[in-house]
Amino acid sequence: METQTPERKKIIFSAIQPSGSITLGNYLGALKNWVALQDEYQCIYALADLHAITVRQDPAQFRRHALEAYALFLACGIDVEKSLFFIQSQVHTHAELAWVLNCYTQFGELSRMTQFKDKSAKHPENVNAGLFTYPSLMAADILLYQSDLVPVGADQKQHLELARNIAERFNGLYSPTFRVPEGYIPKVGARIMSLQDPTRKMSKSDENANAWIAMLDKPDDIVRKCKRAVTDSEACVRYAEGKAGVNNLMGIYSAVTGKDYEEIEREFEGKGYGEFKLAVAEAVVEELRPIQERYAKYIADKAYLEECYSAAAQKALALSSRTLNKVMKKVGFLGRG
Ligand code: ATP
Ligand code: LTN
């Protein structure tokens, strides 16, 4: 009798930093996609809290953000029965592999990373070594799990490319050790822009809270932020060059409702920005309502959250140790006997 080996599910890895309140940008650019991928792939997701301390965090707030993010991801539909969802700092193999990979990453390569340049310009008082070597830790996250695909927003493409280069370099120096991952960038929602400065991406660490919509914002706040969103003086809802603010709102509306730009232009023909902004706000409120309801239940049950992330950390440790042990052996460490 012929036996068929079941096809191996491809492995997906991604992470988000719990460096603030999770935004609509994170959701549309990353999280929503993560949820959709869970049936087709073996998904491994993490809260990248080690990455988050490259920028100074207030300890109490940091702890709160991590727990909130964990609950929020479950509320968005990350299913711990199907996917592995853990907290990076609870799995020590990440920091260990990151150190090794640091020694296979060039100063010049890290110097070219635009995120490093942006963040060091933004925090000139704290341009720490962790901020500089951030991409080696991200490479470790991905490579530890022999990931095939890495869903990220467009801003992370450069880091992913570096992770591929590090993997290829290591494989070439020794023997095949890491699977070389591919990026997976969503078509819509890949770059949601700030509501106050639509030439910059919506970012949870933006000091101006009107620039971003948090996943846990109240409906009134969402309406207010959308109403105040920077647009232009043309007063015509159409997707065009030089209309970054309107384009961004159309992008949000499209990602939430599934309507394409032409449909949106027809829907708002002859209507002003006021009406359009309100429609965007209402669509966002409706998208977030069920998520916020589920979130309230999860965050009230700390014991359940702890159970989930502790079990996930154990599994992640077992899985990632396989790769780390191989690496240590190939590099020539004596090993622990
Ligand atoms: P920070 O402000 O701390 O740099 P961030 O809000 O930019 O954080 P990250 O934790 O760096 O978010 O990113 C988490 C994921 O969300 C990544 O995959 C990233 O590409 C995606 N993402 C972040 N901001 C946006 C955005 N504005 N539009 C689309 N995707 C985004
Ligand atoms: N650097 C990413 C977060 C991140 C990540 C990862 C994404 C940390 N490790 C591994 C994908 C794969 C960010 O800032 N968005």
Coordinates of C-alpha atoms and ligand atoms in Angstrom, one line a residue:
M1 CA 0.0 0.0 0.0
E2 CA 1.3 3.4 -0.9
T3 CA 1.7 5.7 2.1
Q4 CA 1.4 9.4 1.6
T5 CA 3.4 11.7 3.8
P6 CA 1.2 14.6 4.7
E7 CA 2.5 17.8 3.3
R8 CA 4.5 19.9 5.8
K9 CA 2.6 23.1 6.7
K10 CA 4.8 26.1 6.0
I11 CA 6.1 27.9 9.0
I12 CA 5.1 31.6 9.5
F13 CA 6.9 33.7 12.1
S14 CA 6.2 37.3 13.1
A15 CA 6.4 39.6 16.1
I16 CA 5.2 43.0 17.3
Q17 CA 6.8 45.1 20.0
P18 CA 4.7 45.8 23.1
S19 CA 6.2 49.3 23.1
G20 CA 2.9 51.2 23.5
S21 CA -0.7 50.8 22.7
I22 CA -1.3 48.6 19.7
T23 CA -2.6 50.8 16.8
L24 CA -4.9 50.4 13.9
G25 CA -1.7 50.4 11.8
N26 CA -0.4 47.4 13.6
Y27 CA -3.8 45.7 13.2
L28 CA -4.3 46.4 9.5
G29 CA -0.6 46.0 8.6
A30 CA 0.1 42.9 10.6
L31 CA -2.4 41.4 13.1
K32 CA -5.4 41.0 10.8
N33 CA -3.2 39.1 8.4
W34 CA -1.7 37.0 11.2
V35 CA -5.2 35.8 12.2
A36 CA -6.1 34.9 8.6
L37 CA -3.0 32.8 8.1
Q38 CA -3.6 30.5 11.0
D39 CA -5.4 27.7 9.2
E40 CA -3.2 27.4 6.2
Y41 CA 0.2 27.7 8.0
Q42 CA 1.9 26.6 11.2
C43 CA 2.0 30.1 12.8
I44 CA 4.5 31.2 15.4
Y45 CA 3.9 34.7 16.8
A46 CA 5.7 36.7 19.5
L47 CA 5.6 39.8 21.5
A48 CA 9.0 41.2 20.9
D49 CA 9.6 42.8 24.3
L50 CA 13.4 42.4 24.1
H51 CA 13.2 44.6 21.1
A52 CA 11.1 47.2 22.9
I53 CA 13.8 48.1 25.4
T54 CA 15.9 49.6 22.7
V55 CA 13.8 52.6 23.5
R56 CA 13.5 53.5 27.3
Q57 CA 10.4 52.0 28.8
D58 CA 8.8 52.8 32.1
P59 CA 8.8 49.4 33.9
A60 CA 5.2 49.5 35.2
Q61 CA 3.8 50.7 31.9
F62 CA 5.9 48.3 30.0
R63 CA 4.5 45.3 31.9
R64 CA 1.0 46.6 31.4
H65 CA 1.5 47.1 27.7
A66 CA 2.8 43.5 27.3
L67 CA -0.1 42.0 29.1
E68 CA -2.6 44.2 27.3
A69 CA -1.1 43.3 23.9
Y70 CA -1.2 39.6 24.8
A71 CA -4.9 39.9 25.6
L72 CA -5.6 42.0 22.6
F73 CA -4.0 39.6 20.2
L74 CA -6.2 36.8 21.6
A75 CA -9.2 39.1 21.2
C76 CA -8.3 39.7 17.6
G77 CA -8.4 36.0 16.9
I78 CA -5.0 34.6 17.6
D79 CA -5.9 31.0 18.6
V80 CA -3.5 29.4 21.0
E81 CA -4.7 26.0 20.0
K82 CA -3.6 26.5 16.4
S83 CA -0.7 28.9 16.8
L84 CA 2.2 29.4 19.1
F85 CA 2.0 32.8 20.7
F86 CA 4.7 33.6 23.2
I87 CA 6.6 36.4 24.8
Q88 CA 10.1 36.8 23.5
S89 CA 11.9 37.5 26.8
Q90 CA 10.5 34.3 28.3
V91 CA 12.4 32.2 25.7
H92 CA 16.2 32.6 26.3
T93 CA 17.3 31.1 23.0
H94 CA 16.5 34.4 21.3
A95 CA 19.0 36.5 23.1
E96 CA 21.6 33.6 22.8
L97 CA 21.3 33.3 19.1
A98 CA 21.2 37.0 18.7
W99 CA 24.6 37.2 20.3
V100 CA 26.0 34.6 17.9
L101 CA 24.5 36.3 14.9
N102 CA 25.9 39.7 15.9
C103 CA 29.2 38.2 15.2
Y104 CA 28.1 37.3 11.7
T105 CA 26.6 40.7 10.9
Q106 CA 28.7 43.6 9.7
F107 CA 28.8 47.1 11.1
G108 CA 28.3 48.5 7.6
E109 CA 25.1 46.4 7.1
L110 CA 23.6 47.6 10.4
S111 CA 24.6 51.2 9.6
R112 CA 22.4 51.2 6.5
M113 CA 19.2 50.3 8.3
T114 CA 16.7 53.1 7.9
Q115 CA 14.9 52.3 11.2
F116 CA 18.2 52.7 13.1
K117 CA 18.8 56.1 11.4
D118 CA 15.2 57.2 12.1
K119 CA 15.1 56.1 15.7
S120 CA 18.6 57.4 16.6
A121 CA 17.5 60.8 15.1
K122 CA 14.4 60.6 17.2
H123 CA 16.2 59.7 20.4
P124 CA 19.6 61.3 20.1
E125 CA 20.1 61.0 23.9
N126 CA 19.9 57.2 23.8
V127 CA 21.5 55.8 20.7
N128 CA 22.3 52.5 22.4
A129 CA 24.1 49.4 21.0
G130 CA 20.8 47.5 21.2
L131 CA 19.1 49.9 18.8
F132 CA 22.0 49.3 16.4
T133 CA 22.0 45.5 16.7
Y134 CA 18.2 45.2 16.7
P135 CA 18.1 43.5 13.3
S136 CA 20.4 40.6 14.5
L137 CA 17.9 39.9 17.3
M138 CA 15.1 40.0 14.7
A139 CA 17.1 37.6 12.5
A140 CA 17.4 35.3 15.5
D141 CA 13.7 35.4 16.1
I142 CA 13.0 34.3 12.6
L143 CA 15.8 31.8 12.0
L144 CA 15.3 29.9 15.3
Y145 CA 12.1 28.4 14.0
Q146 CA 13.2 27.6 10.5
S147 CA 10.5 30.0 9.3
D148 CA 9.4 29.9 5.6
L149 CA 7.4 33.2 5.6
V150 CA 7.5 36.4 7.6
P151 CA 4.4 38.6 7.4
V152 CA 5.4 42.2 8.1
G153 CA 4.5 45.7 7.1
A154 CA 6.5 47.4 4.4
D155 CA 8.7 49.1 6.9
Q156 CA 10.3 45.9 8.0
K157 CA 11.4 44.7 4.5
Q158 CA 15.0 45.9 5.0
H159 CA 15.4 44.0 8.3
L160 CA 14.0 40.9 6.7
E161 CA 16.5 41.2 3.8
L162 CA 19.3 41.4 6.3
A163 CA 18.0 38.3 8.1
R164 CA 18.1 36.4 4.8
N165 CA 21.7 37.6 4.2
I166 CA 22.8 36.5 7.6
A167 CA 21.2 33.1 7.1
E168 CA 22.8 32.6 3.8
R169 CA 26.2 33.8 5.1
F170 CA 26.1 31.3 8.0
N171 CA 24.8 28.5 5.8
G172 CA 27.7 29.2 3.4
L173 CA 30.4 29.3 6.1
Y174 CA 29.3 26.1 7.7
S175 CA 26.6 24.0 6.1
P176 CA 22.8 24.5 5.7
T177 CA 21.6 25.4 9.2
F178 CA 18.9 28.0 8.7
R179 CA 16.0 28.0 6.3
V180 CA 16.1 31.3 4.3
P181 CA 12.8 33.0 4.9
E182 CA 10.7 35.0 2.4
G183 CA 8.8 38.2 3.3
Y184 CA 5.0 38.3 3.0
I185 CA 3.8 41.9 2.7
P186 CA 0.0 42.5 2.5
K187 CA -1.4 44.4 -0.5
V188 CA -3.7 46.6 1.4
G189 CA -3.0 48.1 4.8
A190 CA 0.8 47.6 4.5
R191 CA 1.4 51.2 5.3
I192 CA -1.2 53.1 7.3
M193 CA 0.0 56.7 7.8
S194 CA -0.2 59.1 10.7
L195 CA -3.5 61.0 10.8
Q196 CA -1.6 64.2 11.6
D197 CA 1.3 63.9 9.2
P198 CA 0.2 61.5 6.4
T199 CA 3.8 61.4 5.0
R200 CA 4.9 59.4 8.1
K201 CA 3.6 56.0 9.2
M202 CA 1.1 55.6 12.0
S203 CA 3.3 54.6 14.9
K204 CA 2.4 53.7 18.5
S205 CA 5.3 55.6 19.8
D206 CA 4.2 58.9 18.2
E207 CA 3.9 61.5 21.0
N208 CA 0.8 63.1 19.4
A209 CA -2.0 60.8 20.3
N210 CA -4.2 62.3 17.6
A211 CA -1.8 60.8 15.0
W212 CA -2.9 57.3 15.7
I213 CA -5.9 55.2 16.5
A214 CA -5.4 52.7 19.3
M215 CA -7.2 49.4 19.1
L216 CA -8.7 50.1 22.5
D217 CA -9.7 53.7 21.8
K218 CA -13.3 54.5 22.6
P219 CA -15.7 55.2 19.7
D220 CA -15.8 59.0 20.6
D221 CA -12.1 59.2 20.4
I222 CA -12.0 57.4 17.1
V223 CA -14.6 59.8 15.7
R224 CA -12.7 62.8 17.0
K225 CA -9.3 61.6 15.6
C226 CA -10.8 60.9 12.2
K227 CA -12.5 64.3 12.1
R228 CA -9.3 66.0 12.9
A229 CA -7.3 64.0 10.3
V230 CA -5.2 66.2 8.1
T231 CA -6.5 66.2 4.5
D232 CA -6.3 68.9 1.7
S233 CA -8.4 71.8 0.3
E234 CA -9.7 70.1 -2.8
A235 CA -12.8 68.6 -1.0
C236 CA -13.0 65.7 -3.4
V237 CA -12.7 62.0 -2.2
R238 CA -10.4 60.5 -4.8
Y239 CA -7.1 58.6 -4.7
A240 CA -4.4 60.7 -6.3
E241 CA -0.9 62.0 -5.9
G242 CA -0.5 64.9 -3.6
K243 CA -3.5 63.8 -1.5
A244 CA -1.7 61.8 1.1
G245 CA -4.2 62.4 3.9
V246 CA -7.2 61.4 1.8
N247 CA -5.3 58.5 0.3
N248 CA -4.6 57.3 3.8
L249 CA -8.2 57.5 4.9
M250 CA -9.2 55.7 1.8
G251 CA -6.6 53.0 2.5
I252 CA -8.0 52.6 6.0
Y253 CA -11.6 52.5 4.8
S254 CA -10.7 50.0 2.1
A255 CA -8.8 47.7 4.5
V256 CA -11.7 47.7 6.9
T257 CA -14.7 47.4 4.5
G258 CA -13.1 45.5 1.6
K259 CA -14.2 48.1 -0.9
D260 CA -11.8 49.1 -3.6
Y261 CA -10.8 52.7 -4.3
E262 CA -13.2 53.1 -7.3
E263 CA -16.1 52.0 -5.2
I264 CA -15.1 54.4 -2.5
E265 CA -14.8 57.3 -5.0
R266 CA -18.3 56.5 -6.3
E267 CA -19.8 56.2 -2.8
F268 CA -18.6 59.7 -1.9
E269 CA -19.0 61.5 -5.2
G270 CA -20.3 65.0 -4.5
K271 CA -19.9 64.6 -0.8
G272 CA -17.5 66.5 1.5
Y273 CA -14.7 65.4 3.7
G274 CA -16.8 65.7 6.8
E275 CA -19.1 63.0 5.7
F276 CA -16.3 60.8 4.4
K277 CA -14.3 61.1 7.7
L278 CA -17.4 60.2 9.7
A279 CA -17.9 57.1 7.5
V280 CA -14.3 56.0 8.0
A281 CA -14.6 56.5 11.7
E282 CA -17.8 54.5 11.9
A283 CA -16.4 51.6 9.8
V284 CA -13.4 51.5 12.2
V285 CA -15.6 51.6 15.3
E286 CA -17.6 48.7 14.0
E287 CA -14.5 46.7 13.1
L288 CA -13.1 47.2 16.6
R289 CA -16.3 46.8 18.6
P290 CA -16.3 42.9 18.8
I291 CA -12.5 42.9 19.4
Q292 CA -12.9 45.3 22.3
E293 CA -15.7 43.2 23.8
R294 CA -13.6 40.1 23.7
Y295 CA -10.6 42.0 25.0
A296 CA -12.5 43.0 28.1
K297 CA -13.0 39.3 29.0
Y298 CA -9.4 38.3 28.4
I299 CA -7.8 41.1 30.3
A300 CA -10.1 40.3 33.3
D301 CA -8.7 36.8 33.4
K302 CA -4.9 37.2 34.2
A303 CA -4.6 33.5 35.3
Y304 CA -5.8 32.3 31.9
L305 CA -3.4 34.7 30.1
E306 CA -0.5 33.5 32.2
E307 CA -1.4 29.9 31.5
C308 CA -1.4 30.6 27.7
Y309 CA 1.9 32.5 27.6
S310 CA 3.7 30.1 29.9
A311 CA 2.7 27.0 27.9
A312 CA 3.7 28.8 24.7
A313 CA 7.1 29.8 26.1
Q314 CA 7.9 26.2 27.0
K315 CA 7.0 24.9 23.5
A316 CA 8.9 27.8 21.9
L317 CA 12.0 26.9 24.0
A318 CA 11.8 23.3 22.9
L319 CA 11.5 24.1 19.2
S320 CA 14.1 26.9 19.1
S321 CA 16.6 24.9 21.1
R322 CA 17.0 22.5 18.2
T323 CA 18.3 25.2 16.0
L324 CA 20.4 26.9 18.6
N325 CA 22.1 23.6 19.5
K326 CA 23.0 23.0 15.9
V327 CA 24.4 26.5 15.6
M328 CA 26.5 26.1 18.8
K329 CA 27.9 22.9 17.5
K330 CA 28.8 24.2 14.1
V331 CA 30.5 27.3 15.5
G332 CA 32.6 25.0 17.6
F333 CA 31.5 25.6 21.2
L334 CA 32.4 22.8 23.5
G335 CA 28.8 22.2 24.5
R336 CA 27.4 21.5 27.9
G337 CA 28.0 17.7 27.8
Ligands
ATP1 P1 7.1 51.7 17.2 O1 6.3 53.0 17.1 O2 7.4 51.3 18.6 O3 8.3 51.7 16.2 P2 5.2 50.5 15.5 O4 3.9 50.9 15.8 O5 5.9 51.1 14.3 O6 6.1 50.6 16.7 P3 6.1 47.7 15.4 O7 6.0 47.0 16.6 O8 7.4 48.2 14.9 O9 5.1 48.9 15.3 O10 5.4 46.9 14.2 C1 4.6 45.8 14.4 C2 4.1 45.3 13.0 O11 3.1 46.3 12.6 C3 5.1 45.2 11.9 O12 4.8 44.1 11.1 C4 4.9 46.5 11.2 O13 5.4 46.5 9.9 C5 3.4 46.7 11.3 N1 3.1 48.1 11.3 C6 3.5 49.1 12.2 N2 3.0 50.3 11.9 C7 2.3 50.1 10.7 C8 1.6 51.0 9.9 N3 1.5 52.2 10.2 N4 1.0 50.4 8.8 C9 1.0 49.2 8.5 N5 1.7 48.3 9.3 C10 2.4 48.7 10.4
LTN2 N1 11.1 44.5 14.2 C1 9.7 44.3 14.1 C2 9.2 43.4 15.2 C3 9.8 42.1 15.2 C4 9.7 41.1 14.2 C5 10.5 40.0 14.5 C6 8.9 41.0 13.0 C7 10.7 41.6 16.1 N2 11.1 40.3 15.7 C8 10.6 38.9 13.7 C9 9.0 39.9 12.2 C10 9.8 38.8 12.6 C11 9.0 45.6 14.1 O1 9.5 46.5 14.6 N3 7.9 45.6 13.5

